[in-house]
């Protein structure tokens, strides 16, 4: 687009409806904060419908809210910054040692944030569901399919009921055959993609349970979840699935795994002994 999104909002301000002006006023006053929130949160803070926020973005010639956040980040990006994240920026002038240090501190901060965001009650509820499940399907889309794969890899050493599916078509097949005793552990940073919402609707229709690991408590998918594990960084639009988000969600996986094993150590140990014997045959 020609003008940056801030200049465009100011230019079009007089043509906005009253509700759209509420959005523009909020964004102009909270430009940096808006880069990190969901469309649901923005709508709630402005007191407007989600559809109004979506229409507001399209009036600016943008595809949607994520496109809007991308342009907002572009308008605010410092000229010399090549990579930015919460609390730190890596610039062209940084040494390799400085980059290493900044990344380390950023990851330490994200782990600390993940610890404080994760609710003890939500963890306990999630493990209750995992223990009582007939089978547990670990799912994620895009970058977060890696987290789902890691979760399955970890839990499968303690119990045979954990599974994962990477192909989106096969995910739909498996979800459509779930029973009321089954649980889906779904990883989605936004909780607002078409894939997670489609999956959530199928899960609800089948009477199965959903554990959602996400950054936003008020995300659309949260309304379908039996429990929500809240964790993750304030991702900037240009990060496109940051390592910080992976680390936060992997922390949540490790917490769930540790609590799952703590509640039934004998079964976990039996399965791990069996897995260990099988894997020794893979080594030279």
PDB file of C-alpha atoms in Angstrom:
ATOM      1  CA  UNK A   1       0.000   0.000   0.000  1.00  0.00           C
ATOM      2  CA  UNK A   2       1.167   3.592  -0.634  1.00  0.00           C
ATOM      3  CA  UNK A   3       0.649   5.445   2.636  1.00  0.00           C
ATOM      4  CA  UNK A   4       1.311   3.709   5.921  1.00  0.00           C
ATOM      5  CA  UNK A   5      -1.799   2.512   7.740  1.00  0.00           C
ATOM      6  CA  UNK A   6      -1.651   5.276  10.375  1.00  0.00           C
ATOM      7  CA  UNK A   7      -1.671   8.015   7.738  1.00  0.00           C
ATOM      8  CA  UNK A   8      -4.468   6.185   5.915  1.00  0.00           C
ATOM      9  CA  UNK A   9      -6.609   5.994   9.070  1.00  0.00           C
ATOM     10  CA  UNK A  10      -6.186   9.727   9.655  1.00  0.00           C
ATOM     11  CA  UNK A  11      -7.059  10.457   6.039  1.00  0.00           C
ATOM     12  CA  UNK A  12     -10.211   8.320   6.129  1.00  0.00           C
ATOM     13  CA  UNK A  13     -11.252   9.220   9.690  1.00  0.00           C
ATOM     14  CA  UNK A  14     -14.149  11.492   8.668  1.00  0.00           C
ATOM     15  CA  UNK A  15     -15.603   8.718   6.509  1.00  0.00           C
ATOM     16  CA  UNK A  16     -15.681   6.150   9.321  1.00  0.00           C
ATOM     17  CA  UNK A  17     -18.877   5.294  11.194  1.00  0.00           C
ATOM     18  CA  UNK A  18     -19.091   6.072  14.904  1.00  0.00           C
ATOM     19  CA  UNK A  19     -18.136   2.478  15.777  1.00  0.00           C
ATOM     20  CA  UNK A  20     -15.215   2.539  13.333  1.00  0.00           C
ATOM     21  CA  UNK A  21     -13.973   5.793  14.871  1.00  0.00           C
ATOM     22  CA  UNK A  22     -13.840   4.025  18.240  1.00  0.00           C
ATOM     23  CA  UNK A  23     -11.487   1.496  16.677  1.00  0.00           C
ATOM     24  CA  UNK A  24      -9.352   4.180  15.030  1.00  0.00           C
ATOM     25  CA  UNK A  25      -9.156   6.170  18.286  1.00  0.00           C
ATOM     26  CA  UNK A  26      -8.064   3.092  20.220  1.00  0.00           C
ATOM     27  CA  UNK A  27      -5.457   2.083  17.638  1.00  0.00           C
ATOM     28  CA  UNK A  28      -4.003   5.588  17.421  1.00  0.00           C
ATOM     29  CA  UNK A  29      -3.662   5.703  21.207  1.00  0.00           C
ATOM     30  CA  UNK A  30      -2.417   2.108  21.583  1.00  0.00           C
ATOM     31  CA  UNK A  31      -0.491   1.546  18.362  1.00  0.00           C
ATOM     32  CA  UNK A  32       2.128  -0.834  19.759  1.00  0.00           C
ATOM     33  CA  UNK A  33      -0.288  -2.764  21.976  1.00  0.00           C
ATOM     34  CA  UNK A  34      -2.681  -3.378  19.070  1.00  0.00           C
ATOM     35  CA  UNK A  35       0.035  -5.346  17.243  1.00  0.00           C
ATOM     36  CA  UNK A  36      -0.213  -8.072  19.902  1.00  0.00           C
ATOM     37  CA  UNK A  37      -3.951  -8.474  20.528  1.00  0.00           C
ATOM     38  CA  UNK A  38      -6.611 -10.517  18.773  1.00  0.00           C
ATOM     39  CA  UNK A  39      -9.539  -9.111  16.832  1.00  0.00           C
ATOM     40  CA  UNK A  40     -11.799 -10.381  19.637  1.00  0.00           C
ATOM     41  CA  UNK A  41      -9.868  -8.409  22.244  1.00  0.00           C
ATOM     42  CA  UNK A  42      -9.797  -5.276  20.079  1.00  0.00           C
ATOM     43  CA  UNK A  43     -13.564  -5.471  19.567  1.00  0.00           C
ATOM     44  CA  UNK A  44     -14.181  -5.911  23.295  1.00  0.00           C
ATOM     45  CA  UNK A  45     -11.954  -2.982  24.225  1.00  0.00           C
ATOM     46  CA  UNK A  46     -13.657  -0.718  21.695  1.00  0.00           C
ATOM     47  CA  UNK A  47     -17.155  -1.935  22.507  1.00  0.00           C
ATOM     48  CA  UNK A  48     -17.909  -2.942  18.914  1.00  0.00           C
ATOM     49  CA  UNK A  49     -18.764  -6.179  17.102  1.00  0.00           C
ATOM     50  CA  UNK A  50     -16.019  -8.368  15.639  1.00  0.00           C
ATOM     51  CA  UNK A  51     -17.654  -7.913  12.225  1.00  0.00           C
ATOM     52  CA  UNK A  52     -17.251  -4.131  12.611  1.00  0.00           C
ATOM     53  CA  UNK A  53     -13.528  -4.531  13.268  1.00  0.00           C
ATOM     54  CA  UNK A  54     -13.216  -6.784  10.235  1.00  0.00           C
ATOM     55  CA  UNK A  55     -15.087  -4.290   8.035  1.00  0.00           C
ATOM     56  CA  UNK A  56     -12.883  -1.481   9.378  1.00  0.00           C
ATOM     57  CA  UNK A  57      -9.798  -3.318   8.100  1.00  0.00           C
ATOM     58  CA  UNK A  58     -11.354  -3.925   4.694  1.00  0.00           C
ATOM     59  CA  UNK A  59     -12.266  -0.237   4.391  1.00  0.00           C
ATOM     60  CA  UNK A  60      -8.532   0.455   4.597  1.00  0.00           C
ATOM     61  CA  UNK A  61      -7.966  -1.835   1.608  1.00  0.00           C
ATOM     62  CA  UNK A  62      -6.647  -4.711   3.747  1.00  0.00           C
ATOM     63  CA  UNK A  63      -7.528  -8.398   3.650  1.00  0.00           C
ATOM     64  CA  UNK A  64      -8.369  -8.606   7.352  1.00  0.00           C
ATOM     65  CA  UNK A  65      -7.197  -7.971  10.891  1.00  0.00           C
ATOM     66  CA  UNK A  66      -3.918  -9.877  10.564  1.00  0.00           C
ATOM     67  CA  UNK A  67      -3.104  -7.841   7.468  1.00  0.00           C
ATOM     68  CA  UNK A  68      -3.956  -4.702   9.462  1.00  0.00           C
ATOM     69  CA  UNK A  69      -1.557  -5.710  12.262  1.00  0.00           C
ATOM     70  CA  UNK A  70       1.134  -6.400   9.679  1.00  0.00           C
ATOM     71  CA  UNK A  71       0.796  -2.889   8.257  1.00  0.00           C
ATOM     72  CA  UNK A  72       0.662  -1.425  11.763  1.00  0.00           C
ATOM     73  CA  UNK A  73       3.936  -3.150  12.630  1.00  0.00           C
ATOM     74  CA  UNK A  74       5.474  -1.979   9.365  1.00  0.00           C
ATOM     75  CA  UNK A  75       4.547   1.632  10.159  1.00  0.00           C
ATOM     76  CA  UNK A  76       6.136   1.364  13.618  1.00  0.00           C
ATOM     77  CA  UNK A  77       9.252  -0.602  12.619  1.00  0.00           C
ATOM     78  CA  UNK A  78      12.475   1.314  13.430  1.00  0.00           C
ATOM     79  CA  UNK A  79      14.642   1.919  10.386  1.00  0.00           C
ATOM     80  CA  UNK A  80      17.673   0.097  11.780  1.00  0.00           C
ATOM     81  CA  UNK A  81      15.896  -2.847  13.385  1.00  0.00           C
ATOM     82  CA  UNK A  82      16.225  -6.152  11.552  1.00  0.00           C
ATOM     83  CA  UNK A  83      14.466  -8.294  14.157  1.00  0.00           C
ATOM     84  CA  UNK A  84      12.317  -7.250  17.051  1.00  0.00           C
ATOM     85  CA  UNK A  85      10.475  -8.918  19.852  1.00  0.00           C
ATOM     86  CA  UNK A  86       9.031  -8.106  23.243  1.00  0.00           C
ATOM     87  CA  UNK A  87      11.632  -6.233  25.267  1.00  0.00           C
ATOM     88  CA  UNK A  88      14.488  -6.377  22.765  1.00  0.00           C
ATOM     89  CA  UNK A  89      15.528  -5.461  19.265  1.00  0.00           C
ATOM     90  CA  UNK A  90      18.369  -6.896  17.239  1.00  0.00           C
ATOM     91  CA  UNK A  91      19.957  -4.322  14.974  1.00  0.00           C
ATOM     92  CA  UNK A  92      22.559  -4.374  12.230  1.00  0.00           C
ATOM     93  CA  UNK A  93      25.086  -2.860  14.632  1.00  0.00           C
ATOM     94  CA  UNK A  94      24.831  -5.725  17.177  1.00  0.00           C
ATOM     95  CA  UNK A  95      27.739  -8.127  17.529  1.00  0.00           C
ATOM     96  CA  UNK A  96      27.215 -11.897  17.409  1.00  0.00           C
ATOM     97  CA  UNK A  97      27.724 -11.989  21.183  1.00  0.00           C
ATOM     98  CA  UNK A  98      25.071  -9.301  21.640  1.00  0.00           C
ATOM     99  CA  UNK A  99      22.626 -11.277  19.492  1.00  0.00           C
ATOM    100  CA  UNK A 100      23.286 -14.417  21.555  1.00  0.00           C
ATOM    101  CA  UNK A 101      22.715 -12.520  24.778  1.00  0.00           C
ATOM    102  CA  UNK A 102      19.524 -10.822  23.609  1.00  0.00           C
ATOM    103  CA  UNK A 103      18.023 -14.088  22.397  1.00  0.00           C
ATOM    104  CA  UNK A 104      18.921 -15.816  25.683  1.00  0.00           C
ATOM    105  CA  UNK A 105      17.331 -13.081  27.776  1.00  0.00           C
ATOM    106  CA  UNK A 106      14.244 -13.034  25.559  1.00  0.00           C
ATOM    107  CA  UNK A 107      13.759 -16.799  25.960  1.00  0.00           C
ATOM    108  CA  UNK A 108      14.299 -16.611  29.718  1.00  0.00           C
ATOM    109  CA  UNK A 109      11.669 -13.876  29.907  1.00  0.00           C
ATOM    110  CA  UNK A 110       9.229 -15.915  27.824  1.00  0.00           C
ATOM    111  CA  UNK A 111       9.600 -18.983  30.053  1.00  0.00           C
ATOM    112  CA  UNK A 112       9.002 -16.825  33.103  1.00  0.00           C
ATOM    113  CA  UNK A 113       5.932 -15.288  31.457  1.00  0.00           C
ATOM    114  CA  UNK A 114       4.636 -18.738  30.487  1.00  0.00           C
ATOM    115  CA  UNK A 115       4.924 -19.865  34.113  1.00  0.00           C
ATOM    116  CA  UNK A 116       2.910 -16.892  35.376  1.00  0.00           C
ATOM    117  CA  UNK A 117       0.269 -17.143  32.625  1.00  0.00           C
ATOM    118  CA  UNK A 118      -0.413 -20.845  33.091  1.00  0.00           C
ATOM    119  CA  UNK A 119      -3.301 -21.459  35.477  1.00  0.00           C
ATOM    120  CA  UNK A 120      -2.927 -24.215  38.078  1.00  0.00           C
ATOM    121  CA  UNK A 121      -6.656 -24.955  37.874  1.00  0.00           C
ATOM    122  CA  UNK A 122      -6.508 -25.188  34.071  1.00  0.00           C
ATOM    123  CA  UNK A 123      -3.560 -27.581  34.237  1.00  0.00           C
ATOM    124  CA  UNK A 124      -5.335 -29.779  36.801  1.00  0.00           C
ATOM    125  CA  UNK A 125      -8.484 -29.867  34.663  1.00  0.00           C
ATOM    126  CA  UNK A 126      -6.484 -30.692  31.539  1.00  0.00           C
ATOM    127  CA  UNK A 127      -4.705 -33.602  33.213  1.00  0.00           C
ATOM    128  CA  UNK A 128      -8.043 -34.881  34.549  1.00  0.00           C
ATOM    129  CA  UNK A 129      -9.258 -35.000  30.947  1.00  0.00           C
ATOM    130  CA  UNK A 130      -6.059 -36.644  29.691  1.00  0.00           C
ATOM    131  CA  UNK A 131      -6.248 -39.342  32.363  1.00  0.00           C
ATOM    132  CA  UNK A 132      -9.887 -40.170  31.689  1.00  0.00           C
ATOM    133  CA  UNK A 133      -9.603 -40.118  27.893  1.00  0.00           C
ATOM    134  CA  UNK A 134     -10.023 -43.172  25.706  1.00  0.00           C
ATOM    135  CA  UNK A 135      -7.593 -41.618  23.247  1.00  0.00           C
ATOM    136  CA  UNK A 136      -5.881 -38.220  23.033  1.00  0.00           C
ATOM    137  CA  UNK A 137      -5.287 -36.590  19.639  1.00  0.00           C
ATOM    138  CA  UNK A 138      -2.530 -33.947  19.615  1.00  0.00           C
ATOM    139  CA  UNK A 139      -3.147 -31.393  16.871  1.00  0.00           C
ATOM    140  CA  UNK A 140      -1.851 -28.093  15.551  1.00  0.00           C
ATOM    141  CA  UNK A 141      -1.669 -26.241  12.247  1.00  0.00           C
ATOM    142  CA  UNK A 142       1.283 -24.679  10.479  1.00  0.00           C
ATOM    143  CA  UNK A 143       4.213 -24.066  12.800  1.00  0.00           C
ATOM    144  CA  UNK A 144       2.257 -25.354  15.772  1.00  0.00           C
ATOM    145  CA  UNK A 145       1.928 -28.798  14.214  1.00  0.00           C
ATOM    146  CA  UNK A 146       5.555 -29.155  15.352  1.00  0.00           C
ATOM    147  CA  UNK A 147       4.456 -28.631  18.970  1.00  0.00           C
ATOM    148  CA  UNK A 148       1.672 -31.189  18.545  1.00  0.00           C
ATOM    149  CA  UNK A 149       4.212 -33.672  17.177  1.00  0.00           C
ATOM    150  CA  UNK A 150       6.534 -33.014  20.121  1.00  0.00           C
ATOM    151  CA  UNK A 151       3.666 -33.472  22.589  1.00  0.00           C
ATOM    152  CA  UNK A 152       2.737 -36.793  21.013  1.00  0.00           C
ATOM    153  CA  UNK A 153       6.392 -37.866  21.055  1.00  0.00           C
ATOM    154  CA  UNK A 154       6.648 -37.102  24.762  1.00  0.00           C
ATOM    155  CA  UNK A 155       3.333 -38.550  25.915  1.00  0.00           C
ATOM    156  CA  UNK A 156       3.564 -41.679  23.746  1.00  0.00           C
ATOM    157  CA  UNK A 157       6.426 -42.937  25.912  1.00  0.00           C
ATOM    158  CA  UNK A 158       4.077 -42.996  28.923  1.00  0.00           C
ATOM    159  CA  UNK A 159       0.774 -44.189  27.420  1.00  0.00           C
ATOM    160  CA  UNK A 160      -0.382 -45.758  24.132  1.00  0.00           C
ATOM    161  CA  UNK A 161      -3.523 -43.622  23.917  1.00  0.00           C
ATOM    162  CA  UNK A 162      -1.756 -40.516  22.588  1.00  0.00           C
ATOM    163  CA  UNK A 163      -1.779 -39.977  18.816  1.00  0.00           C
ATOM    164  CA  UNK A 164      -1.161 -37.234  16.281  1.00  0.00           C
ATOM    165  CA  UNK A 165      -2.105 -36.564  12.657  1.00  0.00           C
ATOM    166  CA  UNK A 166      -0.255 -34.077  10.476  1.00  0.00           C
ATOM    167  CA  UNK A 167      -2.322 -34.169   7.290  1.00  0.00           C
ATOM    168  CA  UNK A 168      -5.308 -31.785   7.470  1.00  0.00           C
ATOM    169  CA  UNK A 169      -7.634 -34.139   5.561  1.00  0.00           C
ATOM    170  CA  UNK A 170      -6.827 -37.052   7.865  1.00  0.00           C
ATOM    171  CA  UNK A 171      -7.320 -34.767  10.853  1.00  0.00           C
ATOM    172  CA  UNK A 172     -10.887 -34.165   9.680  1.00  0.00           C
ATOM    173  CA  UNK A 173     -11.392 -37.916   9.231  1.00  0.00           C
ATOM    174  CA  UNK A 174     -10.148 -38.732  12.735  1.00  0.00           C
ATOM    175  CA  UNK A 175     -12.074 -35.879  14.382  1.00  0.00           C
ATOM    176  CA  UNK A 176     -15.307 -36.955  12.694  1.00  0.00           C
ATOM    177  CA  UNK A 177     -15.023 -40.407  14.308  1.00  0.00           C
ATOM    178  CA  UNK A 178     -14.256 -39.289  17.880  1.00  0.00           C
ATOM    179  CA  UNK A 179     -16.264 -40.678  20.788  1.00  0.00           C
ATOM    180  CA  UNK A 180     -17.405 -38.927  23.968  1.00  0.00           C
ATOM    181  CA  UNK A 181     -14.476 -40.479  25.827  1.00  0.00           C
ATOM    182  CA  UNK A 182     -11.884 -38.889  23.523  1.00  0.00           C
ATOM    183  CA  UNK A 183      -9.878 -35.693  24.045  1.00  0.00           C
ATOM    184  CA  UNK A 184      -8.166 -33.365  21.578  1.00  0.00           C
ATOM    185  CA  UNK A 185      -5.118 -31.395  22.719  1.00  0.00           C
ATOM    186  CA  UNK A 186      -4.942 -28.499  20.254  1.00  0.00           C
ATOM    187  CA  UNK A 187      -2.110 -25.958  19.924  1.00  0.00           C
ATOM    188  CA  UNK A 188      -3.008 -22.610  18.335  1.00  0.00           C
ATOM    189  CA  UNK A 189      -1.318 -19.311  19.186  1.00  0.00           C
ATOM    190  CA  UNK A 190      -4.239 -17.156  18.024  1.00  0.00           C
ATOM    191  CA  UNK A 191      -7.108 -19.573  18.610  1.00  0.00           C
ATOM    192  CA  UNK A 192      -8.760 -17.832  15.679  1.00  0.00           C
ATOM    193  CA  UNK A 193      -7.778 -19.711  12.516  1.00  0.00           C
ATOM    194  CA  UNK A 194     -10.361 -21.367  10.270  1.00  0.00           C
ATOM    195  CA  UNK A 195      -8.697 -24.743  10.955  1.00  0.00           C
ATOM    196  CA  UNK A 196      -9.000 -24.641  14.743  1.00  0.00           C
ATOM    197  CA  UNK A 197     -12.589 -23.366  14.579  1.00  0.00           C
ATOM    198  CA  UNK A 198     -13.584 -26.065  12.079  1.00  0.00           C
ATOM    199  CA  UNK A 199     -11.946 -28.686  14.296  1.00  0.00           C
ATOM    200  CA  UNK A 200     -13.631 -27.302  17.428  1.00  0.00           C
ATOM    201  CA  UNK A 201     -17.067 -27.525  15.818  1.00  0.00           C
ATOM    202  CA  UNK A 202     -16.491 -31.159  14.836  1.00  0.00           C
ATOM    203  CA  UNK A 203     -15.202 -31.987  18.330  1.00  0.00           C
ATOM    204  CA  UNK A 204     -18.275 -30.420  19.932  1.00  0.00           C
ATOM    205  CA  UNK A 205     -20.615 -32.225  17.522  1.00  0.00           C
ATOM    206  CA  UNK A 206     -19.019 -35.559  18.442  1.00  0.00           C
ATOM    207  CA  UNK A 207     -19.316 -34.841  22.174  1.00  0.00           C
ATOM    208  CA  UNK A 208     -15.544 -35.150  22.670  1.00  0.00           C
ATOM    209  CA  UNK A 209     -13.445 -32.823  24.857  1.00  0.00           C
ATOM    210  CA  UNK A 210     -11.081 -30.045  23.776  1.00  0.00           C
ATOM    211  CA  UNK A 211      -7.989 -28.787  25.587  1.00  0.00           C
ATOM    212  CA  UNK A 212      -6.829 -25.590  23.896  1.00  0.00           C
ATOM    213  CA  UNK A 213      -3.311 -24.204  24.312  1.00  0.00           C
ATOM    214  CA  UNK A 214      -3.403 -20.592  23.115  1.00  0.00           C
ATOM    215  CA  UNK A 215      -2.253 -17.052  23.805  1.00  0.00           C
ATOM    216  CA  UNK A 216      -5.696 -15.443  23.971  1.00  0.00           C
ATOM    217  CA  UNK A 217      -8.245 -16.391  26.600  1.00  0.00           C
ATOM    218  CA  UNK A 218     -11.059 -14.730  24.629  1.00  0.00           C
ATOM    219  CA  UNK A 219     -10.130 -16.276  21.288  1.00  0.00           C
ATOM    220  CA  UNK A 220     -13.060 -17.696  19.257  1.00  0.00           C
ATOM    221  CA  UNK A 221     -11.880 -21.287  19.802  1.00  0.00           C
ATOM    222  CA  UNK A 222     -11.835 -20.791  23.590  1.00  0.00           C
ATOM    223  CA  UNK A 223     -15.639 -20.822  23.575  1.00  0.00           C
ATOM    224  CA  UNK A 224     -15.504 -24.483  22.464  1.00  0.00           C
ATOM    225  CA  UNK A 225     -12.802 -25.606  24.904  1.00  0.00           C
ATOM    226  CA  UNK A 226     -13.327 -27.572  28.099  1.00  0.00           C
ATOM    227  CA  UNK A 227     -10.219 -25.911  29.468  1.00  0.00           C
ATOM    228  CA  UNK A 228      -7.805 -23.301  28.110  1.00  0.00           C
ATOM    229  CA  UNK A 229      -4.082 -23.319  28.851  1.00  0.00           C
ATOM    230  CA  UNK A 230      -3.022 -19.731  28.408  1.00  0.00           C
ATOM    231  CA  UNK A 231       0.600 -19.200  27.416  1.00  0.00           C
ATOM    232  CA  UNK A 232       2.725 -17.592  24.739  1.00  0.00           C
ATOM    233  CA  UNK A 233       4.458 -14.329  23.921  1.00  0.00           C
ATOM    234  CA  UNK A 234       3.100 -11.130  22.460  1.00  0.00           C
ATOM    235  CA  UNK A 235       4.067 -11.991  18.897  1.00  0.00           C
ATOM    236  CA  UNK A 236       4.628  -9.173  16.468  1.00  0.00           C
ATOM    237  CA  UNK A 237       2.995  -9.636  13.049  1.00  0.00           C
ATOM    238  CA  UNK A 238       6.411  -9.989  11.355  1.00  0.00           C
ATOM    239  CA  UNK A 239       7.445 -12.922  13.557  1.00  0.00           C
ATOM    240  CA  UNK A 240       5.231 -15.502  11.786  1.00  0.00           C
ATOM    241  CA  UNK A 241       5.334 -18.175  14.494  1.00  0.00           C
ATOM    242  CA  UNK A 242       8.274 -17.280  16.689  1.00  0.00           C
ATOM    243  CA  UNK A 243      10.530 -19.666  18.572  1.00  0.00           C
ATOM    244  CA  UNK A 244       9.316 -17.909  21.730  1.00  0.00           C
ATOM    245  CA  UNK A 245       5.798 -19.202  21.057  1.00  0.00           C
ATOM    246  CA  UNK A 246       7.175 -22.724  20.637  1.00  0.00           C
ATOM    247  CA  UNK A 247       9.107 -22.488  23.883  1.00  0.00           C
ATOM    248  CA  UNK A 248       6.058 -21.301  25.816  1.00  0.00           C
ATOM    249  CA  UNK A 249       3.872 -24.080  24.417  1.00  0.00           C
ATOM    250  CA  UNK A 250       6.561 -26.723  24.948  1.00  0.00           C
ATOM    251  CA  UNK A 251       6.745 -25.552  28.563  1.00  0.00           C
ATOM    252  CA  UNK A 252       2.998 -26.187  28.825  1.00  0.00           C
ATOM    253  CA  UNK A 253       3.514 -29.657  27.303  1.00  0.00           C
ATOM    254  CA  UNK A 254       6.226 -30.468  29.847  1.00  0.00           C
ATOM    255  CA  UNK A 255       4.016 -29.314  32.725  1.00  0.00           C
ATOM    256  CA  UNK A 256       1.135 -31.494  31.505  1.00  0.00           C
ATOM    257  CA  UNK A 257       3.449 -34.466  31.001  1.00  0.00           C
ATOM    258  CA  UNK A 258       5.039 -34.139  34.436  1.00  0.00           C
ATOM    259  CA  UNK A 259       1.668 -33.897  36.172  1.00  0.00           C
ATOM    260  CA  UNK A 260       0.301 -36.788  34.092  1.00  0.00           C
ATOM    261  CA  UNK A 261       3.234 -38.994  35.122  1.00  0.00           C
ATOM    262  CA  UNK A 262       3.133 -37.827  38.761  1.00  0.00           C
ATOM    263  CA  UNK A 263      -0.450 -39.036  39.094  1.00  0.00           C
ATOM    264  CA  UNK A 264       0.266 -42.519  37.729  1.00  0.00           C
ATOM    265  CA  UNK A 265       4.014 -43.204  37.954  1.00  0.00           C
ATOM    266  CA  UNK A 266       3.739 -47.004  37.817  1.00  0.00           C
ATOM    267  CA  UNK A 267       2.023 -47.142  34.414  1.00  0.00           C
ATOM    268  CA  UNK A 268       4.337 -44.470  33.002  1.00  0.00           C
ATOM    269  CA  UNK A 269       7.394 -46.356  34.219  1.00  0.00           C
ATOM    270  CA  UNK A 270       6.172 -49.647  32.701  1.00  0.00           C
ATOM    271  CA  UNK A 271       5.628 -48.015  29.338  1.00  0.00           C
ATOM    272  CA  UNK A 272       8.953 -46.188  29.454  1.00  0.00           C
ATOM    273  CA  UNK A 273      10.772 -49.416  30.295  1.00  0.00           C
ATOM    274  CA  UNK A 274       9.159 -51.097  27.283  1.00  0.00           C
ATOM    275  CA  UNK A 275       9.982 -48.152  25.011  1.00  0.00           C
ATOM    276  CA  UNK A 276      13.542 -48.059  26.328  1.00  0.00           C
ATOM    277  CA  UNK A 277      14.114 -51.720  25.492  1.00  0.00           C
ATOM    278  CA  UNK A 278      12.747 -51.252  21.985  1.00  0.00           C
ATOM    279  CA  UNK A 279      14.881 -48.181  21.339  1.00  0.00           C
ATOM    280  CA  UNK A 280      18.094 -49.841  22.492  1.00  0.00           C
ATOM    281  CA  UNK A 281      17.819 -52.032  19.387  1.00  0.00           C
ATOM    282  CA  UNK A 282      18.108 -48.851  17.284  1.00  0.00           C
ATOM    283  CA  UNK A 283      21.540 -47.996  18.668  1.00  0.00           C
ATOM    284  CA  UNK A 284      24.829 -49.415  17.446  1.00  0.00           C
TER     285      UNK A 284
END
